[in-house]
Structure formats: structure tokens, C-alpha cells
Amino acid sequence: IDPTTRELNASFRTRGVELDKDPRIDVIYDGFNMQDPVVGVGEKARAVRRAISLAIDPEWATRHMYNDRVSRVEGPILEEFPEFDPAFRNPWKRRPDESRAGALERARKVLADAGVDPATLPPILQDVQESTTDRQLFLAAQRDLAEIGIQLKSHTSTWQEMQERI
């Protein structure tokens, strides 16, 4: 993929290769262990989850990991379904009119309002599958959370191990 045009490189096109852009080919989501005392139990944990959601920068991943070939989804219902509400906006994600700095400031405020000092939180463990893409996404999330003072550590696992843990 040409990084400027986001189209297939000429060397592939001349050999008859076609680029199929399907923004729904894969579904990626973040899940939290709701039994974990840091992210799952109580109002402070809710604030940590909300701050994490605000701090993660999906626009970076869209641009750098997916070559602008994915679309943002605000909730669990895709636009293909009749229940889809185009007016719904997830309040714990960066707003379309909000800067990255604004989203980070909101994340810090959510933590402060709940009385959470990120410096006192233990590192949050994230399952990371054994693939280059998953490792890169983890490193991006680790960088993003560090901007609000939350430490993220990886637990490398296979797909099967992760499914068993879930």
C-alpha cells in the first residue's frame, strides 16, 4: 500500500493484483476483566475504564496500521442493521470535533473526579497475541496510556490461550 495515496503500489497493479477495501473484514474491540479490582469493580474502576477509552488513539491506528481502510463504529450495532442509531456517540471516545489533547485532558479529569491517582495504580495487564500487528497495537496503547499516567504491561498469549482466559 502506498503510504501517500493509500492505494496498491504500481508494482502489484501491473501484475494484476487488486486491492479490496472492506472496512468490515475484521472487528476489533477492547474488553475489560470486570472482576479485576483496578478496572472492573466499583466507581474508581469505571473511571479507569473510561479514561483508558478516552486515551486510546484509534485515529493513529486507522492511519498507521490499517492504511485508512477501516471505519469508526460508535457502539456495538453496525450501520447495516435496522437498530443502528446514526445519532449515537460514545461519550467515552474522542469526539469528531475534539483534539487528541482535549481527549487526554478529559481522561485526566475523569480520573481526578473519581479520586484516582494514576501513579498509585498497579500496571494494567493486557493480553497480546503472538503477532506483529497485535504487538504494534499493544505498543501504541501502552504509549497512549502513558500520556495519562497509566502503565500497561503485556501478557503474550496465543489466540486459544486468550479465549480460555476470557
Short mmCIF file of N, CA, C and O in Angstrom, two decimals, residues 8-113:
data_model
loop_
_atom_site.label_atom_id
_atom_site.label_comp_id
_atom_site.label_asym_id
_atom_site.label_seq_id
_atom_site.Cartn_x
_atom_site.Cartn_y
_atom_site.Cartn_z
N LEU A 8 -2.89 0.55 -3.89
CA LEU A 8 -1.93 -0.51 -4.15
C LEU A 8 -0.75 0.03 -4.94
O LEU A 8 -0.92 0.82 -5.87
N ASN A 9 0.46 -0.39 -4.58
CA ASN A 9 1.66 0.02 -5.31
C ASN A 9 1.57 -0.44 -6.76
O ASN A 9 1.01 -1.49 -7.07
N ALA A 10 2.16 0.36 -7.65
CA ALA A 10 2.11 0.07 -9.08
C ALA A 10 2.70 -1.29 -9.41
O ALA A 10 2.22 -1.99 -10.30
N SER A 11 3.73 -1.69 -8.68
CA SER A 11 4.37 -2.98 -8.96
C SER A 11 3.39 -4.14 -8.77
O SER A 11 3.50 -5.16 -9.45
N PHE A 12 2.45 -4.00 -7.91
CA PHE A 12 1.43 -5.04 -7.72
C PHE A 12 0.32 -4.91 -8.76
O PHE A 12 -0.16 -5.90 -9.30
N ARG A 13 -0.09 -3.67 -9.04
CA ARG A 13 -1.16 -3.45 -10.04
C ARG A 13 -0.77 -4.00 -11.40
O ARG A 13 -1.59 -4.61 -12.09
N THR A 14 0.48 -3.79 -11.79
CA THR A 14 0.91 -4.27 -13.12
C THR A 14 0.93 -5.80 -13.20
O THR A 14 0.91 -6.34 -14.30
N ARG A 15 0.94 -6.45 -12.08
CA ARG A 15 0.90 -7.93 -12.07
C ARG A 15 -0.52 -8.45 -11.91
O ARG A 15 -0.74 -9.64 -11.72
N GLY A 16 -1.51 -7.54 -11.96
CA GLY A 16 -2.91 -7.95 -11.90
C GLY A 16 -3.48 -8.07 -10.50
O GLY A 16 -4.60 -8.53 -10.32
N VAL A 17 -2.73 -7.66 -9.49
CA VAL A 17 -3.23 -7.71 -8.11
C VAL A 17 -4.20 -6.56 -7.90
O VAL A 17 -3.97 -5.43 -8.35
N GLU A 18 -5.33 -6.84 -7.26
CA GLU A 18 -6.33 -5.82 -6.95
C GLU A 18 -6.42 -5.63 -5.45
O GLU A 18 -6.26 -6.58 -4.68
N LEU A 19 -6.70 -4.41 -5.04
CA LEU A 19 -6.87 -4.09 -3.62
C LEU A 19 -8.35 -4.04 -3.31
O LEU A 19 -9.09 -3.25 -3.89
N ASP A 20 -8.78 -4.90 -2.42
CA ASP A 20 -10.17 -4.94 -1.99
C ASP A 20 -10.25 -4.24 -0.64
O ASP A 20 -9.68 -4.72 0.34
N LYS A 21 -10.92 -3.11 -0.58
CA LYS A 21 -11.04 -2.35 0.66
C LYS A 21 -12.39 -2.66 1.30
O LYS A 21 -13.42 -2.22 0.83
N ASP A 22 -12.35 -3.44 2.36
CA ASP A 22 -13.56 -3.81 3.08
C ASP A 22 -13.40 -3.41 4.54
O ASP A 22 -12.69 -4.08 5.30
N PRO A 23 -14.02 -2.31 4.96
CA PRO A 23 -13.83 -1.83 6.32
C PRO A 23 -14.42 -2.76 7.38
O PRO A 23 -14.18 -2.58 8.56
N ARG A 24 -15.19 -3.74 7.00
CA ARG A 24 -15.82 -4.63 7.96
C ARG A 24 -15.20 -6.04 7.95
O ARG A 24 -15.78 -6.97 8.46
N ILE A 25 -14.03 -6.18 7.35
CA ILE A 25 -13.42 -7.51 7.22
C ILE A 25 -13.01 -8.06 8.59
O ILE A 25 -12.91 -9.25 8.78
N ASP A 26 -12.77 -7.20 9.54
CA ASP A 26 -12.31 -7.61 10.85
C ASP A 26 -12.98 -6.72 11.89
O ASP A 26 -13.26 -5.55 11.63
N VAL A 27 -13.24 -7.28 13.04
CA VAL A 27 -13.81 -6.50 14.14
C VAL A 27 -12.81 -6.52 15.28
O VAL A 27 -12.36 -7.58 15.70
N ILE A 28 -12.45 -5.35 15.75
CA ILE A 28 -11.51 -5.23 16.86
C ILE A 28 -12.22 -4.50 17.99
O ILE A 28 -12.90 -3.50 17.77
N TYR A 29 -12.08 -5.03 19.18
CA TYR A 29 -12.71 -4.40 20.33
C TYR A 29 -11.79 -4.56 21.54
O TYR A 29 -10.89 -5.39 21.55
N ASP A 30 -12.03 -3.75 22.53
CA ASP A 30 -11.31 -3.86 23.79
C ASP A 30 -12.28 -4.37 24.84
O ASP A 30 -13.43 -3.92 24.89
N GLY A 31 -11.83 -5.29 25.64
CA GLY A 31 -12.65 -5.82 26.72
C GLY A 31 -11.91 -5.68 28.04
O GLY A 31 -10.67 -5.67 28.08
N PHE A 32 -12.65 -5.55 29.11
CA PHE A 32 -12.06 -5.41 30.44
C PHE A 32 -12.49 -6.59 31.31
O PHE A 32 -13.64 -7.04 31.23
N ASN A 33 -11.59 -7.06 32.15
CA ASN A 33 -11.91 -8.09 33.13
C ASN A 33 -12.71 -7.42 34.24
O ASN A 33 -12.17 -6.71 35.08
N MET A 34 -14.00 -7.67 34.25
CA MET A 34 -14.88 -6.98 35.19
C MET A 34 -14.74 -7.51 36.63
O MET A 34 -15.36 -6.98 37.54
N GLN A 35 -13.91 -8.52 36.84
CA GLN A 35 -13.62 -9.00 38.19
C GLN A 35 -12.31 -8.41 38.72
O GLN A 35 -11.98 -8.58 39.89
N ASP A 36 -11.58 -7.71 37.88
CA ASP A 36 -10.31 -7.11 38.27
C ASP A 36 -10.58 -5.89 39.15
O ASP A 36 -11.41 -5.04 38.80
N PRO A 37 -9.90 -5.78 40.29
CA PRO A 37 -10.16 -4.64 41.18
C PRO A 37 -9.75 -3.28 40.62
O PRO A 37 -10.28 -2.25 41.04
N VAL A 38 -8.83 -3.25 39.66
CA VAL A 38 -8.37 -1.97 39.11
C VAL A 38 -9.29 -1.45 38.02
O VAL A 38 -9.59 -0.27 37.95
N VAL A 39 -9.75 -2.34 37.14
CA VAL A 39 -10.56 -1.89 36.00
C VAL A 39 -11.99 -2.40 36.01
O VAL A 39 -12.79 -1.97 35.18
N GLY A 40 -12.35 -3.29 36.95
CA GLY A 40 -13.67 -3.90 36.84
C GLY A 40 -14.63 -3.70 37.98
O GLY A 40 -15.83 -3.84 37.79
N VAL A 41 -14.16 -3.39 39.17
CA VAL A 41 -15.04 -3.36 40.34
C VAL A 41 -15.11 -1.96 40.93
O VAL A 41 -14.10 -1.40 41.34
N GLY A 42 -16.30 -1.37 40.94
CA GLY A 42 -16.51 -0.09 41.61
C GLY A 42 -16.41 1.13 40.71
O GLY A 42 -16.08 1.05 39.53
N GLU A 43 -16.72 2.26 41.33
CA GLU A 43 -16.75 3.53 40.59
C GLU A 43 -15.36 3.99 40.14
O GLU A 43 -15.22 4.56 39.06
N LYS A 44 -14.34 3.75 40.96
CA LYS A 44 -12.99 4.13 40.54
C LYS A 44 -12.56 3.31 39.33
O LYS A 44 -11.94 3.84 38.40
N ALA A 45 -12.91 2.03 39.32
CA ALA A 45 -12.58 1.18 38.18
C ALA A 45 -13.31 1.65 36.93
O ALA A 45 -12.76 1.63 35.83
N ARG A 46 -14.56 2.08 37.10
CA ARG A 46 -15.31 2.61 35.97
C ARG A 46 -14.61 3.84 35.40
O ARG A 46 -14.50 4.01 34.19
N ALA A 47 -14.10 4.70 36.29
CA ALA A 47 -13.37 5.89 35.83
C ALA A 47 -12.11 5.49 35.08
O ALA A 47 -11.76 6.11 34.06
N VAL A 48 -11.41 4.46 35.56
CA VAL A 48 -10.20 3.99 34.87
C VAL A 48 -10.56 3.48 33.48
O VAL A 48 -9.89 3.81 32.50
N ARG A 49 -11.63 2.70 33.36
CA ARG A 49 -12.06 2.20 32.04
C ARG A 49 -12.40 3.36 31.11
O ARG A 49 -12.02 3.36 29.93
N ARG A 50 -13.11 4.34 31.63
CA ARG A 50 -13.48 5.49 30.79
C ARG A 50 -12.26 6.28 30.36
O ARG A 50 -12.15 6.71 29.20
N ALA A 51 -11.32 6.47 31.28
CA ALA A 51 -10.09 7.20 30.94
C ALA A 51 -9.28 6.45 29.90
O ALA A 51 -8.74 7.05 28.97
N ILE A 52 -9.20 5.13 30.04
CA ILE A 52 -8.48 4.32 29.05
C ILE A 52 -9.13 4.48 27.69
O ILE A 52 -8.45 4.68 26.68
N SER A 53 -10.45 4.41 27.64
CA SER A 53 -11.16 4.55 26.37
C SER A 53 -10.90 5.90 25.73
O SER A 53 -10.77 6.00 24.50
N LEU A 54 -10.84 6.94 26.54
CA LEU A 54 -10.56 8.27 26.01
C LEU A 54 -9.11 8.41 25.55
O LEU A 54 -8.82 9.11 24.57
N ALA A 55 -8.19 7.75 26.24
CA ALA A 55 -6.77 7.92 25.95
C ALA A 55 -6.31 7.14 24.72
O ALA A 55 -5.37 7.56 24.04
N ILE A 56 -6.94 6.02 24.44
CA ILE A 56 -6.54 5.22 23.27
C ILE A 56 -6.82 6.04 22.01
O ILE A 56 -7.87 6.66 21.87
N ASP A 57 -5.87 6.05 21.11
CA ASP A 57 -5.96 6.87 19.90
C ASP A 57 -6.26 6.00 18.67
O ASP A 57 -5.34 5.59 17.95
N PRO A 58 -7.54 5.70 18.41
CA PRO A 58 -7.86 4.85 17.27
C PRO A 58 -7.55 5.51 15.93
O PRO A 58 -7.32 4.82 14.93
N GLU A 59 -7.52 6.84 15.90
CA GLU A 59 -7.19 7.52 14.65
C GLU A 59 -5.76 7.21 14.22
O GLU A 59 -5.47 7.06 13.04
N TRP A 60 -4.85 7.08 15.19
CA TRP A 60 -3.47 6.71 14.87
C TRP A 60 -3.44 5.32 14.24
O TRP A 60 -2.80 5.11 13.21
N ALA A 61 -4.14 4.38 14.86
CA ALA A 61 -4.16 3.01 14.34
C ALA A 61 -4.82 2.97 12.96
O ALA A 61 -4.34 2.27 12.06
N THR A 62 -5.90 3.72 12.77
CA THR A 62 -6.57 3.75 11.47
C THR A 62 -5.58 4.19 10.39
O THR A 62 -5.50 3.58 9.33
N ARG A 63 -4.82 5.20 10.67
CA ARG A 63 -3.88 5.75 9.69
C ARG A 63 -2.65 4.86 9.50
O ARG A 63 -2.28 4.55 8.38
N HIS A 64 -2.03 4.47 10.60
CA HIS A 64 -0.73 3.81 10.52
C HIS A 64 -0.78 2.29 10.47
O HIS A 64 0.15 1.67 9.95
N MET A 65 -1.81 1.70 10.99
CA MET A 65 -1.89 0.23 11.00
C MET A 65 -2.82 -0.30 9.90
O MET A 65 -2.62 -1.41 9.42
N TYR A 66 -3.83 0.47 9.54
CA TYR A 66 -4.84 -0.02 8.61
C TYR A 66 -4.93 0.78 7.32
O TYR A 66 -5.85 0.60 6.54
N ASN A 67 -3.97 1.68 7.09
CA ASN A 67 -3.92 2.45 5.84
C ASN A 67 -5.26 3.11 5.50
O ASN A 67 -5.68 3.12 4.35
N ASP A 68 -5.95 3.61 6.52
CA ASP A 68 -7.24 4.31 6.35
C ASP A 68 -8.30 3.42 5.70
O ASP A 68 -9.19 3.90 5.02
N ARG A 69 -8.21 2.11 5.91
CA ARG A 69 -9.17 1.18 5.29
C ARG A 69 -10.19 0.65 6.29
O ARG A 69 -10.83 -0.37 6.02
N VAL A 70 -10.33 1.28 7.43
CA VAL A 70 -11.34 0.86 8.41
C VAL A 70 -12.24 2.03 8.73
O VAL A 70 -11.90 3.19 8.47
N SER A 71 -13.38 1.74 9.30
CA SER A 71 -14.29 2.82 9.67
C SER A 71 -14.54 2.78 11.16
O SER A 71 -14.48 1.73 11.80
N ARG A 72 -14.82 3.93 11.71
CA ARG A 72 -15.10 4.06 13.13
C ARG A 72 -16.53 3.61 13.39
O ARG A 72 -17.45 3.96 12.66
N VAL A 73 -16.69 2.86 14.46
CA VAL A 73 -18.00 2.41 14.88
C VAL A 73 -18.20 2.91 16.31
O VAL A 73 -17.36 2.69 17.17
N GLU A 74 -19.29 3.58 16.56
CA GLU A 74 -19.54 4.20 17.87
C GLU A 74 -20.04 3.23 18.93
O GLU A 74 -19.98 3.51 20.10
N GLY A 75 -20.58 2.12 18.52
CA GLY A 75 -21.13 1.19 19.51
C GLY A 75 -21.19 -0.21 18.95
O GLY A 75 -20.59 -0.51 17.92
N PRO A 76 -21.94 -1.08 19.60
CA PRO A 76 -21.96 -2.48 19.19
C PRO A 76 -22.84 -2.79 17.97
O PRO A 76 -22.80 -3.90 17.46
N ILE A 77 -23.62 -1.82 17.51
CA ILE A 77 -24.53 -2.07 16.39
C ILE A 77 -23.99 -1.37 15.14
O ILE A 77 -23.82 -0.15 15.11
N LEU A 78 -23.74 -2.16 14.09
CA LEU A 78 -23.20 -1.62 12.84
C LEU A 78 -24.32 -1.00 12.01
O LEU A 78 -25.49 -1.36 12.13
N GLU A 79 -23.94 -0.12 11.10
CA GLU A 79 -24.92 0.61 10.29
C GLU A 79 -25.74 -0.28 9.37
O GLU A 79 -26.78 0.13 8.88
N GLU A 80 -25.30 -1.51 9.14
CA GLU A 80 -26.04 -2.43 8.29
C GLU A 80 -27.33 -2.94 8.94
O GLU A 80 -28.18 -3.51 8.27
N PHE A 81 -27.45 -2.77 10.25
CA PHE A 81 -28.60 -3.32 10.98
C PHE A 81 -29.67 -2.25 11.20
O PHE A 81 -29.36 -1.08 11.40
N PRO A 82 -30.96 -2.66 11.19
CA PRO A 82 -32.03 -1.67 11.35
C PRO A 82 -32.01 -0.97 12.72
O PRO A 82 -32.51 0.14 12.84
N GLU A 83 -31.41 -1.59 13.72
CA GLU A 83 -31.35 -0.99 15.06
C GLU A 83 -30.28 0.09 15.19
O GLU A 83 -30.21 0.78 16.19
N PHE A 84 -29.47 0.25 14.16
CA PHE A 84 -28.39 1.24 14.18
C PHE A 84 -28.96 2.64 14.36
O PHE A 84 -29.92 3.03 13.70
N ASP A 85 -28.35 3.40 15.26
CA ASP A 85 -28.76 4.79 15.52
C ASP A 85 -27.62 5.71 15.09
O ASP A 85 -26.61 5.82 15.79
N PRO A 86 -27.75 6.39 13.96
CA PRO A 86 -26.65 7.24 13.48
C PRO A 86 -26.35 8.43 14.39
O PRO A 86 -25.27 9.01 14.31
N ALA A 87 -27.27 8.77 15.28
CA ALA A 87 -27.05 9.90 16.19
C ALA A 87 -26.25 9.48 17.43
O ALA A 87 -25.73 10.34 18.15
N PHE A 88 -26.13 8.18 17.68
CA PHE A 88 -25.43 7.73 18.88
C PHE A 88 -23.95 8.07 18.80
O PHE A 88 -23.30 7.82 17.79
N ARG A 89 -23.41 8.63 19.87
CA ARG A 89 -21.98 8.92 20.00
C ARG A 89 -21.52 8.38 21.34
O ARG A 89 -22.09 8.69 22.38
N ASN A 90 -20.49 7.56 21.31
CA ASN A 90 -19.93 7.03 22.54
C ASN A 90 -19.29 8.18 23.31
O ASN A 90 -18.32 8.77 22.83
N PRO A 91 -19.78 8.49 24.50
CA PRO A 91 -19.23 9.64 25.24
C PRO A 91 -17.81 9.39 25.77
O PRO A 91 -17.15 10.33 26.19
N TRP A 92 -17.35 8.15 25.73
CA TRP A 92 -16.04 7.83 26.27
C TRP A 92 -15.02 7.54 25.18
O TRP A 92 -14.02 6.87 25.39
N LYS A 93 -15.29 8.08 24.01
CA LYS A 93 -14.33 8.08 22.91
C LYS A 93 -14.11 9.52 22.48
O LYS A 93 -14.95 10.40 22.72
N ARG A 94 -13.00 9.77 21.82
CA ARG A 94 -12.71 11.11 21.33
C ARG A 94 -13.81 11.54 20.36
O ARG A 94 -14.17 10.80 19.44
N ARG A 95 -14.35 12.72 20.60
CA ARG A 95 -15.41 13.26 19.73
C ARG A 95 -14.80 13.68 18.39
O ARG A 95 -13.63 14.06 18.31
N PRO A 96 -15.60 13.62 17.31
CA PRO A 96 -15.07 14.01 16.00
C PRO A 96 -14.51 15.44 15.97
O PRO A 96 -13.57 15.71 15.24
N ASP A 97 -15.06 16.33 16.80
CA ASP A 97 -14.59 17.72 16.82
C ASP A 97 -13.56 17.98 17.92
O ASP A 97 -13.19 19.12 18.17
N GLU A 98 -13.07 16.93 18.56
CA GLU A 98 -12.17 17.07 19.72
C GLU A 98 -10.74 16.74 19.32
O GLU A 98 -10.48 15.78 18.60
N SER A 99 -9.81 17.51 19.81
CA SER A 99 -8.40 17.23 19.55
C SER A 99 -7.92 16.08 20.43
O SER A 99 -8.56 15.73 21.42
N ARG A 100 -6.81 15.52 20.08
CA ARG A 100 -6.20 14.45 20.90
C ARG A 100 -5.91 15.01 22.29
O ARG A 100 -6.19 14.35 23.29
N ALA A 101 -5.36 16.21 22.35
CA ALA A 101 -5.06 16.84 23.64
C ALA A 101 -6.33 17.01 24.47
O ALA A 101 -6.32 16.82 25.69
N GLY A 102 -7.44 17.37 23.82
CA GLY A 102 -8.71 17.53 24.52
C GLY A 102 -9.20 16.22 25.10
O GLY A 102 -9.71 16.17 26.23
N ALA A 103 -9.07 15.13 24.35
CA ALA A 103 -9.49 13.82 24.84
C ALA A 103 -8.62 13.38 26.02
O ALA A 103 -9.13 12.82 27.01
N LEU A 104 -7.32 13.65 25.94
CA LEU A 104 -6.43 13.30 27.05
C LEU A 104 -6.76 14.11 28.30
O LEU A 104 -6.74 13.59 29.42
N GLU A 105 -7.09 15.38 28.11
CA GLU A 105 -7.47 16.22 29.25
C GLU A 105 -8.75 15.70 29.89
O GLU A 105 -8.88 15.67 31.12
N ARG A 106 -9.71 15.29 29.06
CA ARG A 106 -10.95 14.71 29.60
C ARG A 106 -10.66 13.43 30.38
O ARG A 106 -11.25 13.18 31.43
N ALA A 107 -9.75 12.60 29.86
CA ALA A 107 -9.37 11.36 30.55
C ALA A 107 -8.77 11.66 31.92
O ALA A 107 -9.12 11.02 32.92
N ARG A 108 -7.88 12.64 31.96
CA ARG A 108 -7.27 13.02 33.25
C ARG A 108 -8.32 13.54 34.23
O ARG A 108 -8.27 13.26 35.42
N LYS A 109 -9.28 14.30 33.72
CA LYS A 109 -10.34 14.85 34.57
C LYS A 109 -11.24 13.73 35.12
O LYS A 109 -11.64 13.77 36.28
N VAL A 110 -11.56 12.74 34.29
CA VAL A 110 -12.37 11.61 34.73
C VAL A 110 -11.67 10.92 35.91
O VAL A 110 -12.31 10.58 36.92
N LEU A 111 -10.37 10.71 35.78
CA LEU A 111 -9.62 10.08 36.86
C LEU A 111 -9.61 10.96 38.12
O LEU A 111 -9.88 10.48 39.22
N ALA A 112 -9.31 12.25 37.93
CA ALA A 112 -9.24 13.16 39.08
C ALA A 112 -10.59 13.27 39.78
O ALA A 112 -10.66 13.25 41.02
N ASP A 113 -11.68 13.38 39.01
CA ASP A 113 -13.01 13.49 39.61
C ASP A 113 -13.38 12.26 40.43
O ASP A 113 -14.15 12.35 41.38
#
